[in-house]
């Protein structure tokens, strides 16, 4: 039995008639940039996130970059980011010309460690940028209280956490600004590039709205040097369809995670995901950790089970950031994770037999 990492074709098949309907409505509207579909998606997604405002943008990276610009982060400012994240979080900071201040994760949850944030703050800190990594919320209360005391903003990278809850509240509606990616493989995925910023602050929302549209509020009146990063209206129409199914699809991911958890519990070589009691994750990824990760991955591949390493190189050791002068040993927790993590197949369209197949294969393949 082949086990794919994620089956996007099956997702499309399940929603075929609704997606076709959205496509036809969009084509017949005669309006292809911003407009009704975008406004409808923005208001539906803001409501879903239990937030006030949503501004749709071109990509998740643009959401992060425009969020930083909207609060005037730029050259000379420092932004605290996790060492353990996808490189996009870091790129947003360097794109606005600010300085990256990396902070190591908690060893249990792999999310940013609030205690270490405290000691990374300086007079130049302008924002803290935590990530809901693998679909699991970071400790919002701990980070927010540090940020409030320091008078800095919290800009969340929620590319992986659509639908997750923290102490009962929906992520996306908790911090000052939260940024979302709708890259096709995310929990809420489009059929192309798309992203969004959510916030309760009307001024921040308005600023992002202007920045995404050439810095213009009134046509041909340009108040600042913005960019062109409007969410694609066809993607907005597709995302409206998918949003209606998100909770149900996240519930299926949760079921898979539960099966993995129970099946793998007794294997002492593996470290399973740790979920704090305040977290209700959406399992964008199910990440296990073990010393001989590469060997296990190779053997699973031979059996037709697809796994992925998120991520093989931490941002500070990637060639892109050579100029920052970091070396191996600077952030040992993130470095150790890149050597030991393995993401198992998890998606809303996995065959119910998959967890069993994967668990059995892992038991067989381990030394
Ligand atoms: C996917 C992702 C992004 C970037 O999103 P794009 O839509 O691809 O630009 C940013 N941060 C994290 C953690 C991601 O997983």
mmCIF file of C-alpha atoms and ligand atoms in Angstrom:
data_model
loop_
_atom_site.group_PDB
_atom_site.id
_atom_site.type_symbol
_atom_site.label_atom_id
_atom_site.label_comp_id
_atom_site.label_asym_id
_atom_site.label_seq_id
_atom_site.Cartn_x
_atom_site.Cartn_y
_atom_site.Cartn_z
ATOM 1 C CA UNK A 1 0.000 0.000 0.000
ATOM 2 C CA UNK A 2 1.422 3.389 -1.039
ATOM 3 C CA UNK A 3 1.031 6.205 1.464
ATOM 4 C CA UNK A 4 1.393 9.678 -0.055
ATOM 5 C CA UNK A 5 2.372 12.571 2.206
ATOM 6 C CA UNK A 6 -0.689 14.619 1.242
ATOM 7 C CA UNK A 7 -3.379 13.990 -1.386
ATOM 8 C CA UNK A 8 -4.466 17.328 -2.865
ATOM 9 C CA UNK A 9 -6.230 15.671 -5.804
ATOM 10 C CA UNK A 10 -8.621 13.885 -3.442
ATOM 11 C CA UNK A 11 -9.375 17.199 -1.763
ATOM 12 C CA UNK A 12 -10.313 18.687 -5.111
ATOM 13 C CA UNK A 13 -12.483 15.695 -6.001
ATOM 14 C CA UNK A 14 -14.461 15.997 -2.776
ATOM 15 C CA UNK A 15 -15.283 19.654 -3.514
ATOM 16 C CA UNK A 16 -15.504 19.440 -7.316
ATOM 17 C CA UNK A 17 -19.058 20.747 -7.769
ATOM 18 C CA UNK A 18 -18.662 23.588 -5.255
ATOM 19 C CA UNK A 19 -15.346 24.648 -6.840
ATOM 20 C CA UNK A 20 -16.853 24.532 -10.332
ATOM 21 C CA UNK A 21 -19.706 26.688 -9.119
ATOM 22 C CA UNK A 22 -17.261 29.239 -7.628
ATOM 23 C CA UNK A 23 -15.255 29.298 -10.847
ATOM 24 C CA UNK A 24 -18.355 29.932 -12.965
ATOM 25 C CA UNK A 25 -19.587 32.657 -10.629
ATOM 26 C CA UNK A 26 -16.177 34.342 -10.802
ATOM 27 C CA UNK A 27 -15.911 34.116 -14.618
ATOM 28 C CA UNK A 28 -19.432 35.448 -15.089
ATOM 29 C CA UNK A 29 -18.924 38.340 -12.697
ATOM 30 C CA UNK A 30 -16.892 40.335 -15.214
ATOM 31 C CA UNK A 31 -14.745 41.632 -12.307
ATOM 32 C CA UNK A 32 -11.323 40.086 -11.774
ATOM 33 C CA UNK A 33 -9.293 42.182 -9.314
ATOM 34 C CA UNK A 34 -10.466 42.691 -5.688
ATOM 35 C CA UNK A 35 -14.255 43.170 -5.657
ATOM 36 C CA UNK A 36 -17.051 41.042 -4.180
ATOM 37 C CA UNK A 37 -15.332 37.644 -3.924
ATOM 38 C CA UNK A 38 -12.349 39.180 -2.132
ATOM 39 C CA UNK A 39 -14.519 41.203 0.242
ATOM 40 C CA UNK A 40 -16.695 38.188 1.005
ATOM 41 C CA UNK A 41 -13.665 35.983 1.698
ATOM 42 C CA UNK A 42 -12.081 38.643 3.890
ATOM 43 C CA UNK A 43 -15.172 39.027 6.012
ATOM 44 C CA UNK A 44 -15.751 35.250 6.271
ATOM 45 C CA UNK A 45 -12.140 34.571 7.215
ATOM 46 C CA UNK A 46 -12.058 37.412 9.771
ATOM 47 C CA UNK A 47 -15.148 35.915 11.360
ATOM 48 C CA UNK A 48 -13.656 32.409 11.285
ATOM 49 C CA UNK A 49 -10.544 33.708 13.080
ATOM 50 C CA UNK A 50 -12.710 35.513 15.654
ATOM 51 C CA UNK A 51 -10.916 38.678 14.585
ATOM 52 C CA UNK A 52 -12.198 42.037 13.293
ATOM 53 C CA UNK A 53 -10.390 42.646 10.013
ATOM 54 C CA UNK A 54 -8.858 40.534 7.281
ATOM 55 C CA UNK A 55 -6.852 41.851 4.331
ATOM 56 C CA UNK A 56 -6.122 39.341 1.555
ATOM 57 C CA UNK A 57 -2.655 39.552 0.015
ATOM 58 C CA UNK A 58 -0.615 37.747 -2.618
ATOM 59 C CA UNK A 59 1.326 35.232 -0.491
ATOM 60 C CA UNK A 60 2.069 34.268 3.093
ATOM 61 C CA UNK A 61 5.477 35.929 2.847
ATOM 62 C CA UNK A 62 3.837 39.161 1.672
ATOM 63 C CA UNK A 63 1.440 38.973 4.621
ATOM 64 C CA UNK A 64 4.426 38.882 6.998
ATOM 65 C CA UNK A 65 6.317 41.619 5.179
ATOM 66 C CA UNK A 66 3.329 43.959 4.874
ATOM 67 C CA UNK A 67 2.427 43.379 8.537
ATOM 68 C CA UNK A 68 5.900 44.557 9.545
ATOM 69 C CA UNK A 69 5.684 47.552 7.217
ATOM 70 C CA UNK A 70 2.243 48.412 8.616
ATOM 71 C CA UNK A 71 3.762 48.902 12.075
ATOM 72 C CA UNK A 72 6.768 50.768 10.637
ATOM 73 C CA UNK A 73 9.426 48.134 11.247
ATOM 74 C CA UNK A 74 12.493 48.992 9.201
ATOM 75 C CA UNK A 75 16.262 49.534 9.241
ATOM 76 C CA UNK A 76 17.670 49.863 12.769
ATOM 77 C CA UNK A 77 14.800 47.889 14.340
ATOM 78 C CA UNK A 78 15.179 44.404 15.788
ATOM 79 C CA UNK A 79 12.617 41.626 15.362
ATOM 80 C CA UNK A 80 12.691 38.473 17.471
ATOM 81 C CA UNK A 81 12.119 35.325 15.384
ATOM 82 C CA UNK A 82 12.304 31.582 16.118
ATOM 83 C CA UNK A 83 15.442 29.645 15.145
ATOM 84 C CA UNK A 84 13.166 26.711 14.338
ATOM 85 C CA UNK A 85 10.952 27.841 11.484
ATOM 86 C CA UNK A 86 10.586 27.970 7.744
ATOM 87 C CA UNK A 87 12.932 30.584 6.256
ATOM 88 C CA UNK A 88 9.991 32.829 5.219
ATOM 89 C CA UNK A 89 9.673 34.142 8.788
ATOM 90 C CA UNK A 90 13.257 35.394 8.619
ATOM 91 C CA UNK A 91 12.939 36.687 5.054
ATOM 92 C CA UNK A 92 10.084 39.001 6.014
ATOM 93 C CA UNK A 93 12.353 40.702 8.560
ATOM 94 C CA UNK A 94 15.271 41.124 6.164
ATOM 95 C CA UNK A 95 12.949 42.292 3.368
ATOM 96 C CA UNK A 96 11.951 45.327 5.431
ATOM 97 C CA UNK A 97 15.599 45.963 6.292
ATOM 98 C CA UNK A 98 15.260 45.131 9.996
ATOM 99 C CA UNK A 99 17.642 43.033 12.089
ATOM 100 C CA UNK A 100 16.922 39.398 12.934
ATOM 101 C CA UNK A 101 17.246 38.315 16.566
ATOM 102 C CA UNK A 102 16.866 34.516 16.653
ATOM 103 C CA UNK A 103 15.461 32.739 19.715
ATOM 104 C CA UNK A 104 15.601 28.995 20.376
ATOM 105 C CA UNK A 105 12.500 26.800 20.818
ATOM 106 C CA UNK A 106 11.144 24.997 23.830
ATOM 107 C CA UNK A 107 12.514 21.416 23.760
ATOM 108 C CA UNK A 108 9.074 19.875 24.211
ATOM 109 C CA UNK A 109 6.847 21.828 21.811
ATOM 110 C CA UNK A 110 9.540 23.051 19.345
ATOM 111 C CA UNK A 111 7.787 26.459 19.406
ATOM 112 C CA UNK A 112 9.548 29.655 20.488
ATOM 113 C CA UNK A 113 10.592 29.645 24.168
ATOM 114 C CA UNK A 114 9.044 32.684 25.923
ATOM 115 C CA UNK A 115 11.674 32.659 28.689
ATOM 116 C CA UNK A 116 14.426 33.143 26.125
ATOM 117 C CA UNK A 117 12.526 36.006 24.466
ATOM 118 C CA UNK A 118 12.866 38.012 27.652
ATOM 119 C CA UNK A 119 16.670 37.955 27.471
ATOM 120 C CA UNK A 120 16.720 38.726 23.725
ATOM 121 C CA UNK A 121 14.853 42.040 24.137
ATOM 122 C CA UNK A 122 16.817 45.265 23.649
ATOM 123 C CA UNK A 123 15.910 48.942 23.282
ATOM 124 C CA UNK A 124 15.828 48.354 19.535
ATOM 125 C CA UNK A 125 13.264 45.515 19.629
ATOM 126 C CA UNK A 126 10.187 46.529 17.671
ATOM 127 C CA UNK A 127 8.316 43.239 17.286
ATOM 128 C CA UNK A 128 8.221 39.578 18.265
ATOM 129 C CA UNK A 129 7.333 37.153 15.498
ATOM 130 C CA UNK A 130 6.326 33.731 16.846
ATOM 131 C CA UNK A 131 5.150 30.889 14.597
ATOM 132 C CA UNK A 132 2.315 28.404 15.140
ATOM 133 C CA UNK A 133 4.672 25.726 13.940
ATOM 134 C CA UNK A 134 3.318 22.393 12.647
ATOM 135 C CA UNK A 135 -0.189 23.746 13.404
ATOM 136 C CA UNK A 136 0.378 24.032 17.161
ATOM 137 C CA UNK A 137 -0.155 27.399 18.869
ATOM 138 C CA UNK A 138 2.783 28.946 20.733
ATOM 139 C CA UNK A 139 2.189 30.253 24.265
ATOM 140 C CA UNK A 140 0.293 33.445 23.323
ATOM 141 C CA UNK A 141 -0.265 34.658 26.899
ATOM 142 C CA UNK A 142 3.391 34.320 27.872
ATOM 143 C CA UNK A 143 4.628 36.087 24.727
ATOM 144 C CA UNK A 144 1.936 38.796 24.827
ATOM 145 C CA UNK A 145 2.696 39.684 28.422
ATOM 146 C CA UNK A 146 6.429 40.037 27.623
ATOM 147 C CA UNK A 147 5.579 42.129 24.546
ATOM 148 C CA UNK A 148 3.182 44.394 26.448
ATOM 149 C CA UNK A 149 5.728 45.009 29.210
ATOM 150 C CA UNK A 150 8.346 45.891 26.595
ATOM 151 C CA UNK A 151 5.962 47.981 24.492
ATOM 152 C CA UNK A 152 6.522 45.910 21.345
ATOM 153 C CA UNK A 153 4.040 44.304 18.945
ATOM 154 C CA UNK A 154 3.403 40.603 18.369
ATOM 155 C CA UNK A 155 3.217 39.647 14.679
ATOM 156 C CA UNK A 156 2.256 35.987 14.347
ATOM 157 C CA UNK A 157 3.292 33.718 11.495
ATOM 158 C CA UNK A 158 0.157 31.563 11.273
ATOM 159 C CA UNK A 159 0.996 29.987 7.924
ATOM 160 C CA UNK A 160 0.577 26.506 9.421
ATOM 161 C CA UNK A 161 -2.149 26.920 12.021
ATOM 162 C CA UNK A 162 -5.480 27.766 10.365
ATOM 163 C CA UNK A 163 -8.220 26.666 12.748
ATOM 164 C CA UNK A 164 -6.061 25.924 15.802
ATOM 165 C CA UNK A 165 -7.159 27.145 19.221
ATOM 166 C CA UNK A 166 -5.252 28.545 22.199
ATOM 167 C CA UNK A 167 -7.129 28.350 25.544
ATOM 168 C CA UNK A 168 -10.335 28.046 23.533
ATOM 169 C CA UNK A 169 -9.665 31.081 21.357
ATOM 170 C CA UNK A 170 -9.071 30.780 17.644
ATOM 171 C CA UNK A 171 -5.554 31.644 16.489
ATOM 172 C CA UNK A 172 -5.604 34.499 13.995
ATOM 173 C CA UNK A 173 -7.724 36.597 16.355
ATOM 174 C CA UNK A 174 -5.483 36.801 19.415
ATOM 175 C CA UNK A 175 -2.271 38.807 18.807
ATOM 176 C CA UNK A 176 -1.870 42.360 17.405
ATOM 177 C CA UNK A 177 -1.355 41.059 13.868
ATOM 178 C CA UNK A 178 -1.566 37.513 12.507
ATOM 179 C CA UNK A 179 -0.352 36.437 9.081
ATOM 180 C CA UNK A 180 -1.678 33.529 7.067
ATOM 181 C CA UNK A 181 -0.516 31.586 4.016
ATOM 182 C CA UNK A 182 -2.918 29.750 1.728
ATOM 183 C CA UNK A 183 -0.206 27.940 -0.209
ATOM 184 C CA UNK A 184 -1.919 24.801 -1.604
ATOM 185 C CA UNK A 185 -0.512 22.379 0.982
ATOM 186 C CA UNK A 186 -1.498 24.451 4.043
ATOM 187 C CA UNK A 187 -4.556 23.437 6.100
ATOM 188 C CA UNK A 188 -6.564 26.069 4.218
ATOM 189 C CA UNK A 189 -4.970 25.893 0.792
ATOM 190 C CA UNK A 190 -5.788 27.760 -2.423
ATOM 191 C CA UNK A 191 -5.209 26.666 -6.043
ATOM 192 C CA UNK A 192 -2.286 29.023 -6.413
ATOM 193 C CA UNK A 193 -0.646 31.688 -4.262
ATOM 194 C CA UNK A 194 -2.582 33.550 -1.579
ATOM 195 C CA UNK A 195 -2.180 34.971 1.916
ATOM 196 C CA UNK A 196 -3.891 37.248 4.442
ATOM 197 C CA UNK A 197 -3.372 39.491 7.444
ATOM 198 C CA UNK A 198 -5.888 39.500 10.308
ATOM 199 C CA UNK A 199 -6.039 42.096 13.072
ATOM 200 C CA UNK A 200 -8.435 43.777 15.502
ATOM 201 C CA UNK A 201 -6.744 47.126 14.904
ATOM 202 C CA UNK A 202 -8.578 49.106 12.182
ATOM 203 C CA UNK A 203 -5.544 51.321 11.531
ATOM 204 C CA UNK A 204 -3.218 48.397 10.923
ATOM 205 C CA UNK A 205 -5.819 46.781 8.641
ATOM 206 C CA UNK A 206 -6.182 49.988 6.659
ATOM 207 C CA UNK A 207 -2.415 50.383 6.331
ATOM 208 C CA UNK A 208 -2.019 46.833 4.949
ATOM 209 C CA UNK A 209 -4.943 47.463 2.594
ATOM 210 C CA UNK A 210 -3.187 50.536 1.213
ATOM 211 C CA UNK A 211 0.256 48.894 1.043
ATOM 212 C CA UNK A 212 -1.028 45.862 -0.903
ATOM 213 C CA UNK A 213 -2.575 48.196 -3.506
ATOM 214 C CA UNK A 214 0.308 50.432 -4.659
ATOM 215 C CA UNK A 215 0.080 52.597 -1.545
ATOM 216 C CA UNK A 216 -3.184 53.979 -2.798
ATOM 217 C CA UNK A 217 -6.497 54.486 -1.019
ATOM 218 C CA UNK A 218 -8.055 56.544 -3.791
ATOM 219 C CA UNK A 219 -7.258 55.457 -7.335
ATOM 220 C CA UNK A 220 -4.180 57.215 -8.772
ATOM 221 C CA UNK A 221 -3.552 58.998 -5.471
ATOM 222 C CA UNK A 222 -0.462 57.286 -4.072
ATOM 223 C CA UNK A 223 0.300 58.158 -0.469
ATOM 224 C CA UNK A 224 3.323 55.901 -0.028
ATOM 225 C CA UNK A 225 5.445 53.434 -1.966
ATOM 226 C CA UNK A 226 3.314 50.340 -1.633
ATOM 227 C CA UNK A 227 3.409 47.176 -3.659
ATOM 228 C CA UNK A 228 1.063 45.067 -5.771
ATOM 229 C CA UNK A 229 0.054 42.177 -3.536
ATOM 230 C CA UNK A 230 -3.714 41.891 -3.761
ATOM 231 C CA UNK A 231 -5.141 38.447 -3.098
ATOM 232 C CA UNK A 232 -6.191 36.921 -6.415
ATOM 233 C CA UNK A 233 -9.982 37.128 -6.696
ATOM 234 C CA UNK A 234 -10.320 33.613 -8.149
ATOM 235 C CA UNK A 235 -8.304 32.223 -5.238
ATOM 236 C CA UNK A 236 -10.594 34.110 -2.870
ATOM 237 C CA UNK A 237 -13.602 32.419 -4.508
ATOM 238 C CA UNK A 238 -11.980 28.963 -4.108
ATOM 239 C CA UNK A 239 -10.916 29.723 -0.525
ATOM 240 C CA UNK A 240 -14.513 30.582 0.410
ATOM 241 C CA UNK A 241 -15.483 27.043 -0.607
ATOM 242 C CA UNK A 242 -12.632 25.444 1.284
ATOM 243 C CA UNK A 243 -13.173 27.532 4.423
ATOM 244 C CA UNK A 244 -16.605 25.937 4.841
ATOM 245 C CA UNK A 245 -14.895 22.531 5.142
ATOM 246 C CA UNK A 246 -11.859 23.520 7.197
ATOM 247 C CA UNK A 247 -13.125 22.458 10.627
ATOM 248 C CA UNK A 248 -14.232 19.084 9.336
ATOM 249 C CA UNK A 249 -10.925 18.531 7.530
ATOM 250 C CA UNK A 250 -8.937 19.577 10.599
ATOM 251 C CA UNK A 251 -10.994 17.074 12.621
ATOM 252 C CA UNK A 252 -9.840 14.317 10.250
ATOM 253 C CA UNK A 253 -6.219 15.391 10.763
ATOM 254 C CA UNK A 254 -6.803 15.236 14.517
ATOM 255 C CA UNK A 255 -8.129 11.692 14.212
ATOM 256 C CA UNK A 256 -4.996 10.628 12.318
ATOM 257 C CA UNK A 257 -2.753 12.315 14.882
ATOM 258 C CA UNK A 258 -4.596 10.424 17.618
ATOM 259 C CA UNK A 259 -4.013 7.105 15.832
ATOM 260 C CA UNK A 260 -0.314 7.882 15.371
ATOM 261 C CA UNK A 261 -0.043 8.918 19.003
ATOM 262 C CA UNK A 262 -1.584 5.703 20.278
ATOM 263 C CA UNK A 263 0.279 3.490 17.805
ATOM 264 C CA UNK A 264 3.704 4.967 18.465
ATOM 265 C CA UNK A 265 3.382 5.581 22.201
ATOM 266 C CA UNK A 266 5.364 2.502 23.231
ATOM 267 C CA UNK A 267 8.362 3.073 20.968
ATOM 268 C CA UNK A 268 10.960 4.509 23.286
ATOM 269 C CA UNK A 269 13.394 5.702 20.555
ATOM 270 C CA UNK A 270 10.795 8.165 19.277
ATOM 271 C CA UNK A 271 9.851 11.510 20.704
ATOM 272 C CA UNK A 272 6.200 12.189 19.884
ATOM 273 C CA UNK A 273 4.650 15.660 19.583
ATOM 274 C CA UNK A 274 3.954 17.194 22.991
ATOM 275 C CA UNK A 275 0.678 19.121 23.253
ATOM 276 C CA UNK A 276 0.336 21.478 26.247
ATOM 277 C CA UNK A 277 -3.097 21.396 27.894
ATOM 278 C CA UNK A 278 -3.912 24.884 26.562
ATOM 279 C CA UNK A 279 -3.239 23.973 22.950
ATOM 280 C CA UNK A 280 -5.696 22.607 20.409
ATOM 281 C CA UNK A 281 -3.465 22.011 17.368
ATOM 282 C CA UNK A 282 -4.612 21.335 13.787
ATOM 283 C CA UNK A 283 -1.776 18.982 12.801
ATOM 284 C CA UNK A 284 -0.493 20.735 9.728
ATOM 285 C CA UNK A 285 2.393 18.324 10.307
ATOM 286 C CA UNK A 286 2.839 15.311 12.577
ATOM 287 C CA UNK A 287 6.510 15.511 13.512
ATOM 288 C CA UNK A 288 8.370 12.722 15.276
ATOM 289 C CA UNK A 289 11.955 12.975 16.488
ATOM 290 C CA UNK A 290 14.584 10.270 16.614
ATOM 291 C CA UNK A 291 18.384 9.906 16.424
ATOM 292 C CA UNK A 292 18.610 7.760 13.266
ATOM 293 C CA UNK A 293 16.079 9.741 11.280
ATOM 294 C CA UNK A 294 17.677 9.343 7.830
ATOM 295 C CA UNK A 295 17.830 5.552 8.101
ATOM 296 C CA UNK A 296 14.139 5.372 9.069
ATOM 297 C CA UNK A 297 13.137 7.728 6.267
ATOM 298 C CA UNK A 298 15.039 5.637 3.720
ATOM 299 C CA UNK A 299 13.354 2.428 4.844
ATOM 300 C CA UNK A 300 9.890 3.985 4.846
ATOM 301 C CA UNK A 301 10.483 5.312 1.323
ATOM 302 C CA UNK A 302 11.369 1.781 0.193
ATOM 303 C CA UNK A 303 7.958 0.673 1.454
ATOM 304 C CA UNK A 304 6.136 3.413 -0.420
ATOM 305 C CA UNK A 305 5.555 5.634 2.609
ATOM 306 C CA UNK A 306 6.308 9.260 1.829
ATOM 307 C CA UNK A 307 7.773 11.392 4.632
ATOM 308 C CA UNK A 308 9.308 14.885 4.583
ATOM 309 C CA UNK A 309 11.895 16.690 6.723
ATOM 310 C CA UNK A 310 10.661 20.078 7.964
ATOM 311 C CA UNK A 311 13.313 21.488 7.697
ATOM 312 C CA UNK A 312 16.713 20.030 6.784
ATOM 313 C CA UNK A 313 18.681 23.288 7.275
ATOM 314 C CA UNK A 314 17.882 25.914 9.938
ATOM 315 C CA UNK A 315 17.667 29.477 8.540
ATOM 316 C CA UNK A 316 20.830 30.611 10.362
ATOM 317 C CA UNK A 317 22.917 27.950 8.571
ATOM 318 C CA UNK A 318 21.369 28.409 5.148
ATOM 319 C CA UNK A 319 23.515 29.957 2.416
ATOM 320 C CA UNK A 320 21.034 32.820 2.135
ATOM 321 C CA UNK A 321 22.096 34.066 5.575
ATOM 322 C CA UNK A 322 25.829 33.402 5.272
ATOM 323 C CA UNK A 323 26.454 37.141 5.622
ATOM 324 C CA UNK A 324 25.015 37.124 9.166
ATOM 325 C CA UNK A 325 28.048 35.047 10.169
ATOM 326 C CA UNK A 326 26.318 32.319 12.165
ATOM 327 C CA UNK A 327 28.035 28.963 12.526
ATOM 328 C CA UNK A 328 27.100 25.452 13.617
ATOM 329 C CA UNK A 329 26.721 25.431 17.403
ATOM 330 C CA UNK A 330 25.159 28.886 17.656
ATOM 331 C CA UNK A 331 21.618 27.525 18.018
ATOM 332 C CA UNK A 332 22.025 23.895 19.075
ATOM 333 C CA UNK A 333 18.343 23.120 19.679
ATOM 334 C CA UNK A 334 17.275 24.154 16.179
ATOM 335 C CA UNK A 335 20.299 22.375 14.711
ATOM 336 C CA UNK A 336 19.518 19.169 16.569
ATOM 337 C CA UNK A 337 15.908 19.307 15.368
ATOM 338 C CA UNK A 338 16.972 19.602 11.725
ATOM 339 C CA UNK A 339 18.978 16.401 12.195
ATOM 340 C CA UNK A 340 16.275 14.448 13.997
ATOM 341 C CA UNK A 341 12.756 15.450 12.885
ATOM 342 C CA UNK A 342 10.597 13.518 10.457
ATOM 343 C CA UNK A 343 7.083 14.474 9.330
ATOM 344 C CA UNK A 344 4.698 11.551 8.838
ATOM 345 C CA UNK A 345 1.907 11.640 6.235
ATOM 346 C CA UNK A 346 -1.108 13.511 7.567
ATOM 347 C CA UNK A 347 -3.955 15.064 5.621
ATOM 348 C CA UNK A 348 -7.739 15.210 5.532
ATOM 349 C CA UNK A 349 -7.887 12.664 2.701
ATOM 350 C CA UNK A 350 -5.658 9.980 4.086
ATOM 351 C CA UNK A 351 -7.063 6.452 3.861
ATOM 352 C CA UNK A 352 -8.265 5.373 7.332
ATOM 353 C CA UNK A 353 -5.903 2.392 7.041
ATOM 354 C CA UNK A 354 -2.834 4.619 6.623
ATOM 355 C CA UNK A 355 -1.909 5.238 10.270
ATOM 356 C CA UNK A 356 -1.850 1.522 10.908
ATOM 357 C CA UNK A 357 0.303 0.878 7.845
ATOM 358 C CA UNK A 358 2.719 3.637 8.844
ATOM 359 C CA UNK A 359 2.925 2.571 12.500
ATOM 360 C CA UNK A 360 3.554 -1.065 11.556
ATOM 361 C CA UNK A 361 6.229 0.003 9.075
ATOM 362 C CA UNK A 362 7.964 2.177 11.671
ATOM 363 C CA UNK A 363 7.997 -0.659 14.208
ATOM 364 C CA UNK A 364 9.490 -2.981 11.577
ATOM 365 C CA UNK A 365 12.050 -0.478 10.347
ATOM 366 C CA UNK A 366 13.515 0.668 13.643
ATOM 367 C CA UNK A 367 16.647 -1.178 14.808
HETATM 368 C C1 LIG B 1 4.317 28.402 4.076
HETATM 369 C C2 LIG B 1 4.937 29.253 5.099
HETATM 370 C C3 LIG B 1 5.184 30.628 4.893
HETATM 371 C C4 LIG B 1 5.092 31.305 3.557
HETATM 372 O O1 LIG B 1 3.921 31.229 2.897
HETATM 373 P P1 LIG B 1 3.873 31.471 1.304
HETATM 374 O O2 LIG B 1 2.410 31.582 1.036
HETATM 375 O O3 LIG B 1 4.514 30.286 0.661
HETATM 376 O O4 LIG B 1 4.600 32.734 1.005
HETATM 377 C C5 LIG B 1 5.661 31.370 5.953
HETATM 378 N N1 LIG B 1 5.923 30.817 7.151
HETATM 379 C C6 LIG B 1 5.729 29.508 7.388
HETATM 380 C C7 LIG B 1 6.015 28.967 8.752
HETATM 381 C C8 LIG B 1 5.242 28.672 6.376
HETATM 382 O O5 LIG B 1 5.062 27.373 6.625
#
